[in-house]
PDB file of C-alpha atoms in Angstrom:
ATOM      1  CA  UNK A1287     -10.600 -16.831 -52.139  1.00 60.00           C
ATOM      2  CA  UNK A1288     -12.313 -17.318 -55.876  1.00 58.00           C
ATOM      3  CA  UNK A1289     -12.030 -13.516 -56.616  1.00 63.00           C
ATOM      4  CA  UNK A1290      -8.432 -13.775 -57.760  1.00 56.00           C
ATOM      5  CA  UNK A1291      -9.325 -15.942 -60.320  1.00 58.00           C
ATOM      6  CA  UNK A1292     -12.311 -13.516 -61.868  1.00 63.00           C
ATOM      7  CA  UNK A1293     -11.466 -10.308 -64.219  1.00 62.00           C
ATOM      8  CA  UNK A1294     -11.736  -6.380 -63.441  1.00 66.00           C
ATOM      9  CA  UNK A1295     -11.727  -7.084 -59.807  1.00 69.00           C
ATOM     10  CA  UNK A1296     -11.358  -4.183 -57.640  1.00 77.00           C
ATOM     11  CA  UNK A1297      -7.657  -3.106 -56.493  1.00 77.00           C
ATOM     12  CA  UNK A1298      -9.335  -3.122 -52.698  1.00 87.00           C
ATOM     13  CA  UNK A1299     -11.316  -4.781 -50.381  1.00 93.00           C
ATOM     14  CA  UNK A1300     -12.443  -3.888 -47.209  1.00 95.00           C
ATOM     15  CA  UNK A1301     -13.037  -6.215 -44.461  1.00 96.00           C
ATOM     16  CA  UNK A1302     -13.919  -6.289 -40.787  1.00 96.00           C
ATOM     17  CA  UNK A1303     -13.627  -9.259 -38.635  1.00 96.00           C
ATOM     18  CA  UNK A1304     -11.639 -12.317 -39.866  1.00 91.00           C
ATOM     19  CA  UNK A1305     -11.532 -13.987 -43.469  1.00 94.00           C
ATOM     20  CA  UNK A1306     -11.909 -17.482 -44.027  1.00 93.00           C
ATOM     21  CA  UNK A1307      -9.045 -19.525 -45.412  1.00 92.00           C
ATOM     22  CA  UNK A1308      -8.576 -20.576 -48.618  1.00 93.00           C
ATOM     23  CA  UNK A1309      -8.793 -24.276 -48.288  1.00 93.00           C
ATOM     24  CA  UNK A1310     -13.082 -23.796 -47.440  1.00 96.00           C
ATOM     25  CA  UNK A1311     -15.644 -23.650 -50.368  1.00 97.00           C
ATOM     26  CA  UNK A1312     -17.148 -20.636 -51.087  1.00 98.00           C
ATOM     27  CA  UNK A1313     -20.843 -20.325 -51.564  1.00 98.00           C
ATOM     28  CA  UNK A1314     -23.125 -17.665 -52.577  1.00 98.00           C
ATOM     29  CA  UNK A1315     -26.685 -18.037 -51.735  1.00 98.00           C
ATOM     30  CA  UNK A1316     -29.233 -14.989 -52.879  1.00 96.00           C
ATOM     31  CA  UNK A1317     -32.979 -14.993 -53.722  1.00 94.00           C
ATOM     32  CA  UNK A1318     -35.808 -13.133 -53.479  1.00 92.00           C
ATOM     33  CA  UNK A1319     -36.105 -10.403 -51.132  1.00 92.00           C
ATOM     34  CA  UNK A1320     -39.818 -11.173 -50.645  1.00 91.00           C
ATOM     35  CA  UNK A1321     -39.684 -14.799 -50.153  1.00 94.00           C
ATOM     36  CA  UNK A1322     -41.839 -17.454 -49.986  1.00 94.00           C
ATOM     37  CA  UNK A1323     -42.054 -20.018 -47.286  1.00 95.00           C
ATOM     38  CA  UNK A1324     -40.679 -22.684 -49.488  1.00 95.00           C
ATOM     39  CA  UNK A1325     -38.152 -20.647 -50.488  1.00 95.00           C
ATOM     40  CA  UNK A1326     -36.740 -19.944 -46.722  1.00 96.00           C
ATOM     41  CA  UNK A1327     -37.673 -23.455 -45.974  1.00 95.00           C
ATOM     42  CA  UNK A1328     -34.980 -24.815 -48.872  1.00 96.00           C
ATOM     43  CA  UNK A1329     -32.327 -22.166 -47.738  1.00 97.00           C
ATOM     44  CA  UNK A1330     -32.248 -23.799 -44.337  1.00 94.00           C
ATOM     45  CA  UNK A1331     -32.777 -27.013 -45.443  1.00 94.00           C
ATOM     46  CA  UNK A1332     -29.312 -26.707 -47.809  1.00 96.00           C
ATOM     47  CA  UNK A1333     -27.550 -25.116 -45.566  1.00 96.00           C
ATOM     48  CA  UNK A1334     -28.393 -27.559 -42.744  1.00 91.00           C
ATOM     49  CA  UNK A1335     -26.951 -29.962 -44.961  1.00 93.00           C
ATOM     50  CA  UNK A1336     -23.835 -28.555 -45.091  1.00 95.00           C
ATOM     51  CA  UNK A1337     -23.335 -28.793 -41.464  1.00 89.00           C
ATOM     52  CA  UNK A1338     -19.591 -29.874 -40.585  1.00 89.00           C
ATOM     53  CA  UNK A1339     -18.039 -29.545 -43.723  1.00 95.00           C
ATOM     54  CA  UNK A1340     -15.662 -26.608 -44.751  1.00 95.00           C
ATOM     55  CA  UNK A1341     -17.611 -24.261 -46.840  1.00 97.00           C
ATOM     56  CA  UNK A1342     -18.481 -20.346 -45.856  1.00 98.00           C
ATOM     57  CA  UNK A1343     -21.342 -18.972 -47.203  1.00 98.00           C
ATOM     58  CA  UNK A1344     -21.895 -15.594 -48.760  1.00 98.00           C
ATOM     59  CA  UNK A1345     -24.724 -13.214 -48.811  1.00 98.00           C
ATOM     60  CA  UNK A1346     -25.346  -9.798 -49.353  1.00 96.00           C
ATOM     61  CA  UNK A1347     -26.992  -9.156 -45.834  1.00 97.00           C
ATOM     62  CA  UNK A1348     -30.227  -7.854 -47.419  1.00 94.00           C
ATOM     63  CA  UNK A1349     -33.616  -9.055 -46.326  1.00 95.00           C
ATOM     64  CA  UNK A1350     -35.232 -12.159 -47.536  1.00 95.00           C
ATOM     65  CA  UNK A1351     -33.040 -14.540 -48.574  1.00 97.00           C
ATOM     66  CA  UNK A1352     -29.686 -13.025 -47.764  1.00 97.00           C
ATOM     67  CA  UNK A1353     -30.692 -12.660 -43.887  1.00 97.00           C
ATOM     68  CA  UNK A1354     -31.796 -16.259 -43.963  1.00 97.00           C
ATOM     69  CA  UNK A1355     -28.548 -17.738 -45.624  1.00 97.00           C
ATOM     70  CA  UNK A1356     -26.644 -16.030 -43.010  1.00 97.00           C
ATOM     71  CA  UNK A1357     -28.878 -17.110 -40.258  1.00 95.00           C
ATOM     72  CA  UNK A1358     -28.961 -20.513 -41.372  1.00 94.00           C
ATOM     73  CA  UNK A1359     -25.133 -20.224 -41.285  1.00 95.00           C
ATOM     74  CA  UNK A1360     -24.664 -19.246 -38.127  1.00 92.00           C
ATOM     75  CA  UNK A1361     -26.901 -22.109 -36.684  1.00 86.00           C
ATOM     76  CA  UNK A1362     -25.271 -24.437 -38.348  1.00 87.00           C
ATOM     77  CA  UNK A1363     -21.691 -23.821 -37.387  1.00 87.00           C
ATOM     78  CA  UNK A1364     -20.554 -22.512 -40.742  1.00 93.00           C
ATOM     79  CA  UNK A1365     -18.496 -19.634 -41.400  1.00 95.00           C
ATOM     80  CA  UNK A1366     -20.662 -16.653 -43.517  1.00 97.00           C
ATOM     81  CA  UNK A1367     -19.546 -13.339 -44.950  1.00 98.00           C
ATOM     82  CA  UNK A1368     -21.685 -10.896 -45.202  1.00 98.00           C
ATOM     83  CA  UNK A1369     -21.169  -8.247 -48.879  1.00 97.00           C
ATOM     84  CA  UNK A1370     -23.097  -5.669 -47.774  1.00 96.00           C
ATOM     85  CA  UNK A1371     -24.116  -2.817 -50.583  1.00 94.00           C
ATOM     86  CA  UNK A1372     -22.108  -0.572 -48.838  1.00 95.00           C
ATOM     87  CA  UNK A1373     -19.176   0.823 -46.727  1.00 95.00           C
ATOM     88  CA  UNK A1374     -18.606  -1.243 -43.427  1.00 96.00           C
ATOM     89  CA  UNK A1375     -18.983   1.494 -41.073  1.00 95.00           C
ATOM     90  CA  UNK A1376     -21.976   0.898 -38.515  1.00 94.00           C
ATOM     91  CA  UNK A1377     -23.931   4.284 -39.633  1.00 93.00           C
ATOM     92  CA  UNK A1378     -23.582   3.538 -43.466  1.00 94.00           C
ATOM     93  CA  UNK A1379     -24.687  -0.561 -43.568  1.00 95.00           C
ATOM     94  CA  UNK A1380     -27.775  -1.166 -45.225  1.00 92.00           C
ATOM     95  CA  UNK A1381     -30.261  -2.210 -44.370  1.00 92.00           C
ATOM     96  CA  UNK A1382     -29.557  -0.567 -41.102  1.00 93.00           C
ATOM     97  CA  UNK A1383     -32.245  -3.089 -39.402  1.00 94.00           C
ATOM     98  CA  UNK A1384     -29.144  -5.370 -39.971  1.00 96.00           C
ATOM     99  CA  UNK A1385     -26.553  -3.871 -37.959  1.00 96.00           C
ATOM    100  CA  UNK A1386     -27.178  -6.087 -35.772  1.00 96.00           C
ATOM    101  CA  UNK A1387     -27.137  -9.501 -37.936  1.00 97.00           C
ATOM    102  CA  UNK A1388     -23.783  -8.094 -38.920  1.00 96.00           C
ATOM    103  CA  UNK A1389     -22.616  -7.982 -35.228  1.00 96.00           C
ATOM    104  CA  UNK A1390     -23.436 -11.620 -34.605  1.00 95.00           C
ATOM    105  CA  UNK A1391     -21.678 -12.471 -37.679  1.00 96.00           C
ATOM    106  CA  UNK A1392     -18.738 -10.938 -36.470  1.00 95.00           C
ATOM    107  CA  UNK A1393     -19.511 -12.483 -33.074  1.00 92.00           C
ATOM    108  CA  UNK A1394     -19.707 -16.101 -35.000  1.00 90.00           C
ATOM    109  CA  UNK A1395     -16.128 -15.185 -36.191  1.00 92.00           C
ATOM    110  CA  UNK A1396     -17.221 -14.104 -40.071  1.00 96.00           C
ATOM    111  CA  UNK A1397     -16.698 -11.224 -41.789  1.00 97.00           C
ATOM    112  CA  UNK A1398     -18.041  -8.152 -43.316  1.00 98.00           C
ATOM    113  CA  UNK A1399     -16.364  -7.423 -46.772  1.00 97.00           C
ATOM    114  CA  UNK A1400     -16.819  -4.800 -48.834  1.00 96.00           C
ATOM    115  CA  UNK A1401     -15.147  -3.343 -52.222  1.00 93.00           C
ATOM    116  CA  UNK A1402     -16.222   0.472 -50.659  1.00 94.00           C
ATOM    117  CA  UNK A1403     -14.822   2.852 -48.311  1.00 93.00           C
ATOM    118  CA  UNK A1404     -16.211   2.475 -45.147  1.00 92.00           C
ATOM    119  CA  UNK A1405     -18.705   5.550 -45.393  1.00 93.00           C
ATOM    120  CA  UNK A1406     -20.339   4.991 -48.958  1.00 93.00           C
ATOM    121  CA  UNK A1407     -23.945   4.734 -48.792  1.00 93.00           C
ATOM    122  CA  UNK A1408     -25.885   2.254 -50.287  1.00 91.00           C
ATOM    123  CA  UNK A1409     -27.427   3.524 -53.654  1.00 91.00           C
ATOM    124  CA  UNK A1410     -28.665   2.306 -57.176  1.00 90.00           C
ATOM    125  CA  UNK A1411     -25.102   1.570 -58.292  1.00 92.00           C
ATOM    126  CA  UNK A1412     -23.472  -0.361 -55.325  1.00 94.00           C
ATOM    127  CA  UNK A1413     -25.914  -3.077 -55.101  1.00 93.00           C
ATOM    128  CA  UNK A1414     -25.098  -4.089 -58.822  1.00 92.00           C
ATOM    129  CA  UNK A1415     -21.103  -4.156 -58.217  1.00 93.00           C
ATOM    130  CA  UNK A1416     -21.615  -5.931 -54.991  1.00 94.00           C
ATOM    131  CA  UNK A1417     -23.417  -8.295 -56.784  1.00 94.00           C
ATOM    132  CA  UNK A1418     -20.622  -8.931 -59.252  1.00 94.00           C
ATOM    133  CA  UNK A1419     -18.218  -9.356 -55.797  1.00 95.00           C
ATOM    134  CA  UNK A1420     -20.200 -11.830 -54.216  1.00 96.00           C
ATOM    135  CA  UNK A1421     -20.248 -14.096 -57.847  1.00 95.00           C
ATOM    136  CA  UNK A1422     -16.707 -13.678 -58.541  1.00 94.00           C
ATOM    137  CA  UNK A1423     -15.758 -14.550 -54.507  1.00 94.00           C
ATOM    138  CA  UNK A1424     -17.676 -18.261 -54.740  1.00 96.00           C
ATOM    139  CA  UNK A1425     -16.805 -21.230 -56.204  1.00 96.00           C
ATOM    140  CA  UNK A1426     -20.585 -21.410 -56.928  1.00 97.00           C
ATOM    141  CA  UNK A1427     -23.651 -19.329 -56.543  1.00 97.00           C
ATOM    142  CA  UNK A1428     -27.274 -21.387 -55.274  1.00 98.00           C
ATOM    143  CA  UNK A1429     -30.400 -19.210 -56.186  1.00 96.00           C
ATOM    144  CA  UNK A1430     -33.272 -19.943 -54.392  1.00 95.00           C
ATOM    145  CA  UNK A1431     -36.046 -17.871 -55.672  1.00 93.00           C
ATOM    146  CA  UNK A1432     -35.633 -15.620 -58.376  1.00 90.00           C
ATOM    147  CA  UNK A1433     -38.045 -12.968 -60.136  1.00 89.00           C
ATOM    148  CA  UNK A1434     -37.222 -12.782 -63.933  1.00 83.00           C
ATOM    149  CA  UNK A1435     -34.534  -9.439 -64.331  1.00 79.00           C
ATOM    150  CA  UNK A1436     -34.061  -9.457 -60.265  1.00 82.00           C
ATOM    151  CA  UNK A1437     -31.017  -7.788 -58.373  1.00 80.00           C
ATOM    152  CA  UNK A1438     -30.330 -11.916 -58.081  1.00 89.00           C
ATOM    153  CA  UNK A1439     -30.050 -12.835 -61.511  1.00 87.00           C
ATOM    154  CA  UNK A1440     -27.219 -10.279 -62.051  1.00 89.00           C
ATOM    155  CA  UNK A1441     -25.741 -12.260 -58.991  1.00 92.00           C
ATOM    156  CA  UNK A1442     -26.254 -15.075 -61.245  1.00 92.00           C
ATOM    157  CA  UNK A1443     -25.136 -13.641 -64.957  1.00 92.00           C
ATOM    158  CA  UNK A1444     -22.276 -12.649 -63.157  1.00 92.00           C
ATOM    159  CA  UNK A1445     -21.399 -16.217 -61.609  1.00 93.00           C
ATOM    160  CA  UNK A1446     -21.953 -17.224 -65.537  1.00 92.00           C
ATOM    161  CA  UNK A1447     -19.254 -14.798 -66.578  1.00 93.00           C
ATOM    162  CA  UNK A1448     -16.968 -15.477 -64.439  1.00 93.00           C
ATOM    163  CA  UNK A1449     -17.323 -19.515 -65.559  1.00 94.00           C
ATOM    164  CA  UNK A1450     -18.253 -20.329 -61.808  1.00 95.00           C
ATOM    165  CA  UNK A1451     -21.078 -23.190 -60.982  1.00 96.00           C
ATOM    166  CA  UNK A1452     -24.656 -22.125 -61.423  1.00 97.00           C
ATOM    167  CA  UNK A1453     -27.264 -23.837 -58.910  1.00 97.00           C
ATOM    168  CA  UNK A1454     -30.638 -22.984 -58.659  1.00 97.00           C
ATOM    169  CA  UNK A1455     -33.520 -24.351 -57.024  1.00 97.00           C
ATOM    170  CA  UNK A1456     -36.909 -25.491 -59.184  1.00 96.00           C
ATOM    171  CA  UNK A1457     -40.022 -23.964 -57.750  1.00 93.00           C
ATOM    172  CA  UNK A1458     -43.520 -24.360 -58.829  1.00 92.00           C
ATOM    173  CA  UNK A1459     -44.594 -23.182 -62.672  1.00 93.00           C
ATOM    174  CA  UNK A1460     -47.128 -20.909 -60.807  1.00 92.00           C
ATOM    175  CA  UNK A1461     -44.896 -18.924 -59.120  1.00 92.00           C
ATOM    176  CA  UNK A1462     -43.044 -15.766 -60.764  1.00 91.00           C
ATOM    177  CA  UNK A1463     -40.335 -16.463 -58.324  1.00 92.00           C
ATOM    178  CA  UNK A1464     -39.543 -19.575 -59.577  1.00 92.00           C
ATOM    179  CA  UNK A1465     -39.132 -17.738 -63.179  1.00 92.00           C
ATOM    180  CA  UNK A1466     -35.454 -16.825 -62.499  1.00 91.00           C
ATOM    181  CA  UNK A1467     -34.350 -20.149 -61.516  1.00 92.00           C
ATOM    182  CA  UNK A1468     -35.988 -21.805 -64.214  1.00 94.00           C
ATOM    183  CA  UNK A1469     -35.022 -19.860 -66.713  1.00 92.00           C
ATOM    184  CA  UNK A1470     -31.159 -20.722 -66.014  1.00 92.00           C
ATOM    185  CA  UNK A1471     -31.644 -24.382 -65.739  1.00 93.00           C
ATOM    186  CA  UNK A1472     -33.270 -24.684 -68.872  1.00 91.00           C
ATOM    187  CA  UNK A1473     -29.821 -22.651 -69.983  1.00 91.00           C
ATOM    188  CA  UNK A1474     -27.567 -25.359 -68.155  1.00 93.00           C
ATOM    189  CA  UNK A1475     -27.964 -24.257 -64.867  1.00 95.00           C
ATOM    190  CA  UNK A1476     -27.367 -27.323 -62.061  1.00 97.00           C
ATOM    191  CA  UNK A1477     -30.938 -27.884 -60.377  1.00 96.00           C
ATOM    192  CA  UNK A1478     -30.997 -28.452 -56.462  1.00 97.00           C
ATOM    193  CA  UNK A1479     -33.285 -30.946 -55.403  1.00 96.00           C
ATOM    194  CA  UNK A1480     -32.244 -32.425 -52.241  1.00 96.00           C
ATOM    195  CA  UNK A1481     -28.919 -31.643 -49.730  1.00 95.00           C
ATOM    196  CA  UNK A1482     -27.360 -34.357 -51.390  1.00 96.00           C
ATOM    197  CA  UNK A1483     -27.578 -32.707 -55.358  1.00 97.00           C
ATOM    198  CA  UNK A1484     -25.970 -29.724 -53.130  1.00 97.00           C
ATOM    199  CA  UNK A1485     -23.078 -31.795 -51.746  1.00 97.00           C
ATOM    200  CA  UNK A1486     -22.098 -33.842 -55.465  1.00 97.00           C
ATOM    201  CA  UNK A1487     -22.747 -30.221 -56.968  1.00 97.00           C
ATOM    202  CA  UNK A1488     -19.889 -28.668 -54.216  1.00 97.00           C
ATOM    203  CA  UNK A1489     -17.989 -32.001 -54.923  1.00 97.00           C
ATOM    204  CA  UNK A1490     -18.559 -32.975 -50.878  1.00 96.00           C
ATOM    205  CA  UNK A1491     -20.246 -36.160 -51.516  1.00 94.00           C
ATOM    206  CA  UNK A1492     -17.203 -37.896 -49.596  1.00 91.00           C
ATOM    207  CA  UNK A1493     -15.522 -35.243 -47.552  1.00 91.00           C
ATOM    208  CA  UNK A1494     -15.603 -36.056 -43.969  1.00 90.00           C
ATOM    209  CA  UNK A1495     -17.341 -33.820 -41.672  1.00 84.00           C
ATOM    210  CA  UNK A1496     -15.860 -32.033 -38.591  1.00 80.00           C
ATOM    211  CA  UNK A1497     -16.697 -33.941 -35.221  1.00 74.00           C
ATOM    212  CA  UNK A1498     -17.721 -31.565 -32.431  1.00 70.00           C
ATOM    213  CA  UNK A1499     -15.286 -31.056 -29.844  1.00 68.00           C
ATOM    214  CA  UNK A1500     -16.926 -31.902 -26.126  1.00 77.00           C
ATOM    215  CA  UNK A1501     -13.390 -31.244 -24.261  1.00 76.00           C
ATOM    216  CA  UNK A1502     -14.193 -27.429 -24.463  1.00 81.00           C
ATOM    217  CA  UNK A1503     -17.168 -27.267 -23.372  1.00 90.00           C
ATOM    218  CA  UNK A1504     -18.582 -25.809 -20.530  1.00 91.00           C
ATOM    219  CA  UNK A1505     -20.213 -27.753 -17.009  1.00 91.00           C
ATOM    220  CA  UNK A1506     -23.448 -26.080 -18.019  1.00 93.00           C
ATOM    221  CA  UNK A1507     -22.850 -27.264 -21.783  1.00 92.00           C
ATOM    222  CA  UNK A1508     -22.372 -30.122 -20.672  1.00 91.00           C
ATOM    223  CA  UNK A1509     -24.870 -30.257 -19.020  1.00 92.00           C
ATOM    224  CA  UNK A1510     -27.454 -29.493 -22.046  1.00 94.00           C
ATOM    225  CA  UNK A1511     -25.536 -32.569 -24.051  1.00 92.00           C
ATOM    226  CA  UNK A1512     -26.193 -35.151 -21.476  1.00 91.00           C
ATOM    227  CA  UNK A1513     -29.848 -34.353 -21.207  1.00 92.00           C
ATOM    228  CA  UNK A1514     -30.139 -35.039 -25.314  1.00 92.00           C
ATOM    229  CA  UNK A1515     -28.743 -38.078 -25.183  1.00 87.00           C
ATOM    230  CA  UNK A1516     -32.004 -39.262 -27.057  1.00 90.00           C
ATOM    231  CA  UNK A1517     -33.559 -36.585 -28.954  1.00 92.00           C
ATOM    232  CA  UNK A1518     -36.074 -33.680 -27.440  1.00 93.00           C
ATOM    233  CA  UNK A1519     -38.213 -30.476 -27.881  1.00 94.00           C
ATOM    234  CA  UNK A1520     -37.433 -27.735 -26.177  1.00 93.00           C
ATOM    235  CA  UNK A1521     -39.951 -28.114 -23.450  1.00 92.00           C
ATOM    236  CA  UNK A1522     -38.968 -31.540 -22.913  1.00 94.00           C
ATOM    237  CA  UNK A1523     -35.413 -30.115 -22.599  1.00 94.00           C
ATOM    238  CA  UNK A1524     -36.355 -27.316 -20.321  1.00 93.00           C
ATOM    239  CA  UNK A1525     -38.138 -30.020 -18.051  1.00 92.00           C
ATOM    240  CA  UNK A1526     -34.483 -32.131 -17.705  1.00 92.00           C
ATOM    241  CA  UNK A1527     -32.502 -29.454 -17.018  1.00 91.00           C
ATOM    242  CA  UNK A1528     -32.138 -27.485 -14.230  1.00 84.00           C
ATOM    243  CA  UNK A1529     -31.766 -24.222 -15.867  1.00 91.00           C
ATOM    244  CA  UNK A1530     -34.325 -21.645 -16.379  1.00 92.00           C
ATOM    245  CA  UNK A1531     -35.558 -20.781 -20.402  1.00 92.00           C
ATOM    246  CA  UNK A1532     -33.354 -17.426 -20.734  1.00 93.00           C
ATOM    247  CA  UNK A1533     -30.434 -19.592 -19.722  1.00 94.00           C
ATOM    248  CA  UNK A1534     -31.153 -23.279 -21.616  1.00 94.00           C
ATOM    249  CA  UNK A1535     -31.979 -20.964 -24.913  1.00 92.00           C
ATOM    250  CA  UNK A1536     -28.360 -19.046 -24.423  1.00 93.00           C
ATOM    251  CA  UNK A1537     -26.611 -22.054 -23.804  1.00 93.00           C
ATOM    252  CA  UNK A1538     -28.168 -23.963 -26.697  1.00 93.00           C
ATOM    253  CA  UNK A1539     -27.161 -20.989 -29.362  1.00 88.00           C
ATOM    254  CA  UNK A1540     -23.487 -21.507 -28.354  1.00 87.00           C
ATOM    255  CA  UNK A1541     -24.112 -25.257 -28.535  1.00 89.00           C
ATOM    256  CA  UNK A1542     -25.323 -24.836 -32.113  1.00 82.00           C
ATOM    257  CA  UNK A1543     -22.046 -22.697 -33.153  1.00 76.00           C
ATOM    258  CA  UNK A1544     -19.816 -24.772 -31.888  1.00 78.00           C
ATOM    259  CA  UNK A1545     -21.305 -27.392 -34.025  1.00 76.00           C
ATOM    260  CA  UNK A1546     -22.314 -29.828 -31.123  1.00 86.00           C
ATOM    261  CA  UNK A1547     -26.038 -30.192 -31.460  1.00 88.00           C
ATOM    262  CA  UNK A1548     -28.845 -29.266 -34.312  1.00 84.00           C
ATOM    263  CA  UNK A1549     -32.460 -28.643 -34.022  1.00 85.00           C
ATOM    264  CA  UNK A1550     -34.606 -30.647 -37.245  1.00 80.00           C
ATOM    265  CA  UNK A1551     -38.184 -30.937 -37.299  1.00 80.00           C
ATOM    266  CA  UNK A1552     -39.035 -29.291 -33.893  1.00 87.00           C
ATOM    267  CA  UNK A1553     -36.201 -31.883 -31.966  1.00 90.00           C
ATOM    268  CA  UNK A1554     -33.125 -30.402 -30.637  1.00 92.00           C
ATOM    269  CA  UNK A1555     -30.169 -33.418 -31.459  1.00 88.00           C
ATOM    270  CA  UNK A1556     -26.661 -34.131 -30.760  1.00 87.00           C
ATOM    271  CA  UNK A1557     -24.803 -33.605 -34.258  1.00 77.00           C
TER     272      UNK A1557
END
């Protein structure tokens, strides 16, 4: 992981579930808490691009953004560790509407990680040093949206400091959330402007992607792959199945993490 690289790092982390290894990238994503729609629609865009490749992603499990990187994650097969402003324990995460985010990204097999004891509660100087954890963990940090002096641009200062890759995301001139992000690209900052800038910015251009694996899946999997053998919406799934909606929806989500299909523009795909 980055952080042993980065200076007055704390003498101990906590984490709960398991740690990626070192040989993934490691990318922070944060933005605005209030988004926009463009700005969740570029987080999952990105993300989606990143499908199949070895990179986690980090977040700070806050709404807006954070939720959305980890999300978008998750649905794409990718690893995610959540840096919560806290200690781990259930009763102290915040925000405590995420408890259970956090329990799917330990389901997913991420992690939470924390630099606190398990029963600190979030407060106005936690957030700040979390912040500065999640910039010195990544190889690089992506802002998406970004209100001038935000919790997000310390994210980014730090990733600055600690001489790790800025990317941020251009927005429109009329938007104060686009102030942040702007503000560092005209300082150097890498823009974002497709899946591909993201990719040549990780250096991934030319890494091969991870195939899904069809041997372990199960007859009702199966099942679900041989139906999408051309592209379909959900209802057209649901109508070539056998199974009812509870069961086609559950069956798809573990399809998703285990990287064998992907769902773009309303059509559910293999990968």
């Amino acid at each position: 992981m980055a952080l042993a690289g980065a200076s007055n790092v704390p003498e101990c982390l906590y984490v709960r579930g398991e740690l990626p290894s070192d040989d993934h990238i490691f990318l922070t994503v944060v933005g605005s808490r209030r988004y926009t729609d463009y700005g969740k629609s570029v987080c999952e865009h990105l993300i989606a691009g990143l499908r199949g490749l070895p990179v986690v992603i980090i977040s700070g499990l806050a709404y807006g953004i954070d939720s959305i990187a980890h999300e978008a994650a998750m649905k794409n097969g990718l690893k995610t560790i959540a840096v919560p402003g806290s200690g781990l324990a259930e009763d102290m995460i915040y925000p405590a509407n995420h408890v259970g985010l956090a329990r799917r990204i330990l389901s997913a097999g991420g992690c939470l990680l924390s630099p606190f004891e398990e029963t600190v509660m979030g407060n106005n100087w936690t957030f700040p040093y979390r912040n500065r954890i999640m910039a010195g963990m990544a190889h690089a940090t992506l802002v998406i949206e970004a209100e001038e002096d935000s919790g997000t641009t310390i994210t980014a200062e730090h990733a600055v400091g600690f001489n790790r890759d800025l990317l941020v995301v251009p927005g429109s001139i009329l938007s104060k959330k686009s102030v942040g992000p702007h503000l560092y690209m005209k300082d150097g900052a890498i823009p974002i402007i497709s899946q591909e800038a993201l990719l040549e910015a990780l250096r991934l251009s030319d890494a091969p992607r991870a195939k899904p694996d069809y041997k372990d899946l199960s007859t009702e999997e199966r099942h679900i792959v041989a139906a999408l053998f051309e592209p379909k919406t959900r209802d057209a799934l649901l109508a070539a199945v056998r199974f009812d909606a509870q069961t086609t929806n559950s069956l798809l989500s573990r399809l998703e993490l285990k990287n064998v299909i992907c769902e773009e523009s309303g059509l559910l795909r293999l990968v």
